[in-house]
Amino acid sequence: MTSVALLAALPLVITDIYYQHVLVICLVYVVLGQAWNLVGGYAGQWSLGHAAFFGLGAYTSTLLLLRLNVTPWLGMVAGGLTAAAVACVIAFPCFRLRTHYFAMATLAIGETLRVLFLAFDWTGGASGLVLPVQRIPSSVDMLWASKLPYFYVILTMAVVVTLLIAQVERSRVGIYLRAINQDEDAAARLGIEPRRYKLLALAGSAFVTGVTGTFYAQYTTYIDPFSVMPSMLSVRIVLVPVFGGLGTGAGPIIGAFTLIPLSELTRVTWGGRGIGIDQVVYGAIIVWLTIWMPGGVMALVRRRRGVSGPRRRDPVATPEAGVTAT
Amino acid sequence: MLLTVGDVHATYGRFDVLRGISVGVAAGEIVAVLGPNGAGKSTLLKAIAGFLPPRQGSIRLSDEEIAGLRPSALLRKGVVYVMQRSSVFPKLTILENLEMGAYIRPSSPEVKADIDRVLGLFPQLAGRRHQRAEGLSGGERRMLEIGRALLLHPKVLLLDEPTMGLAPLVADLIFEKILELRAAGTTVLMVEQNARLALEVSDRAYVLEQGQVRVEGRGQELLTSDAVRRAYLGGAAPR
């Protein structure tokens, strides 16, 4: 709680717009990482197509706003529902596949959607869509000139999603998801229908990712398939919980607040050379960190604490611990 | 007969595995299924549990035809199957593993009481109920799997090689537990590689070969029969 309060007060101290921007992006990735963790970390279904859900959320709310003047606050829900609906359709063929075959299938579907959105006329094609920036500032249209309102919206989302997923983890569904992750066949032998729970996890994950897509569209006020649907975005989403700790509540928080500043740092330091050296350095650092702490930061923390006996079930320690740590 | 398998044929693709098998298990019996690798022992259990619907033949539970029912429906009818390979969830606690076993039962105080009863049956597990199952030995994992199956009040417990990979002393312990279960009224149909031990604890046994029943009889009879010993028990002298 205190760490959330501290975080909430942070932009009042950090008045530099660039650093406020980094903070917002960190929180965007906290939400995306938590959402992906639900299906990838807990249920063990490695989706590499989450950029598609993100893009669907962004396009749904933006098109609703531009064409029908629907407020993005509702568009957000519509975006989430669209992403979840598409997830349900995708799940049909994809959940017949397991492990890396599932990952490849989702990657392919994500790319296909991106290419389709590039080709369609009603999505603005390659020229993308510009949000009604002439209305700035307008709380109804979720458009502001300052970064602060955006910061508080995404902070609220991050806290709600983190608490919600911590709740799911402790519920019976959480146990089922972890059991399916560990041994799908054994779970099926006990009468559990793995596909039903995997679908639930994917749809929930897609919903949150879609909602975040809407937020991002409102924040950047311009979207095109390259910015909201690239496969690189899917990879970045996966990296956050993988780096922080798969299947842990604190993992995505640690991951986002480490990787995003790191990527910004390398971009600012080496990005101006125009030969992508910043990406090389960023990649090298990730490789080095992964070798140093396989299983993510949380696995390292657990090893240091020597937790191997009784499972820790401290409900307070999970979500906020990461924020304080960073 | 509680469970009657009549002239069952089953195939993997074009490969006939069961070729007209007939097996019966009476209530309260321990029945062993023996035979060389590839004889169709595990396949028989899978067919009964609904994972490989028979191509032909009947499987009856009491008087009800159950061949071709879905595995989850069979679980609800009390046909509970324990896999050959380990099927505990290593990263879940012992208690969570047991809760998973009761998945198809609506959660209720009775489930809790049943879990306590199972833990009472396996004291090795009771003291460590909040620990992850990954810390259990092979024998303890087996007990957890059997305990998990008991939560469904099995009419017939199908055990696929319950002692596979276990040290002889641990295998003895598992068989003792199986005898305890029978004393408490559970009916067991098990596949075993460890034929000698299996025959000692079972009331009756079937020896399969190439998808058919070759020999059947009382456990003790088969144990002392020269023909069976030579063919399946390695020919050593009876104890």
Tab-separated table of C-alpha atoms in Angstrom, chain A residues 172 174-176 178-180 182-193 196-197 302 308-311 313, chain B residues 46 51 72 75 81 83 85-93 96 99-104 107 130-132 148:
chain	number	residue	atom	x	y	z
A	172	ARG	CA	-9.246	-22.659	-7.056
A	174	GLY	CA	-5.373	-20.550	-9.911
A	175	ILE	CA	-4.591	-24.038	-8.645
A	176	TYR	CA	-6.181	-25.582	-11.740
A	178	ARG	CA	-0.906	-24.230	-12.299
A	179	ALA	CA	-1.805	-27.921	-12.360
A	180	ILE	CA	-2.536	-27.756	-16.097
A	182	GLN	CA	2.648	-28.748	-14.784
A	183	ASP	CA	0.922	-31.799	-16.220
A	184	GLU	CA	-1.981	-31.305	-18.580
A	185	ASP	CA	-2.615	-35.032	-19.049
A	186	ALA	CA	-2.629	-35.765	-15.343
A	187	ALA	CA	-5.078	-32.896	-14.832
A	188	ALA	CA	-7.318	-34.297	-17.555
A	189	ARG	CA	-7.247	-37.693	-15.836
A	190	LEU	CA	-8.799	-36.057	-12.775
A	191	GLY	CA	-11.729	-34.780	-14.794
A	192	ILE	CA	-10.488	-31.246	-15.375
A	193	GLU	CA	-11.051	-29.926	-18.879
A	196	ARG	CA	-11.771	-24.719	-20.675
A	197	TYR	CA	-9.368	-23.214	-18.162
A	302	ARG	CA	13.646	-17.208	-3.504
A	308	SER	CA	12.290	-24.532	-0.508
A	309	GLY	CA	10.272	-26.087	2.265
A	310	PRO	CA	6.797	-24.796	3.027
A	311	ARG	CA	5.308	-22.667	0.314
A	313	ARG	CA	1.596	-17.757	1.107
B	46	LYS	CA	-7.145	-47.278	-20.590
B	51	PHE	CA	-9.211	-43.111	-22.750
B	72	SER	CA	-14.987	-37.648	-16.889
B	75	LEU	CA	-14.854	-40.840	-13.011
B	81	TYR	CA	-7.580	-44.660	-13.043
B	83	MET	CA	-1.565	-43.450	-14.410
B	85	ARG	CA	3.893	-42.540	-14.895
B	86	SER	CA	3.996	-40.130	-12.007
B	87	SER	CA	1.074	-37.732	-12.142
B	88	VAL	CA	1.498	-35.591	-9.033
B	89	PHE	CA	1.751	-31.864	-9.594
B	90	PRO	CA	5.240	-31.159	-8.246
B	91	LYS	CA	4.804	-27.432	-7.702
B	92	LEU	CA	1.519	-27.767	-5.847
B	93	THR	CA	1.396	-28.651	-2.179
B	96	GLU	CA	-3.510	-28.807	-3.251
B	99	GLU	CA	-7.888	-30.875	-3.726
B	100	MET	CA	-7.241	-31.411	-7.423
B	101	GLY	CA	-8.265	-35.021	-6.963
B	102	ALA	CA	-11.643	-33.897	-5.719
B	103	TYR	CA	-12.144	-31.616	-8.730
B	104	ILE	CA	-15.317	-33.243	-9.995
B	107	SER	CA	-16.482	-28.523	-2.724
B	130	HIS	CA	1.652	-27.769	3.106
B	131	GLN	CA	4.880	-28.749	1.385
B	132	ARG	CA	5.276	-28.987	-2.338
B	148	ARG	CA	-6.039	-38.563	-4.648
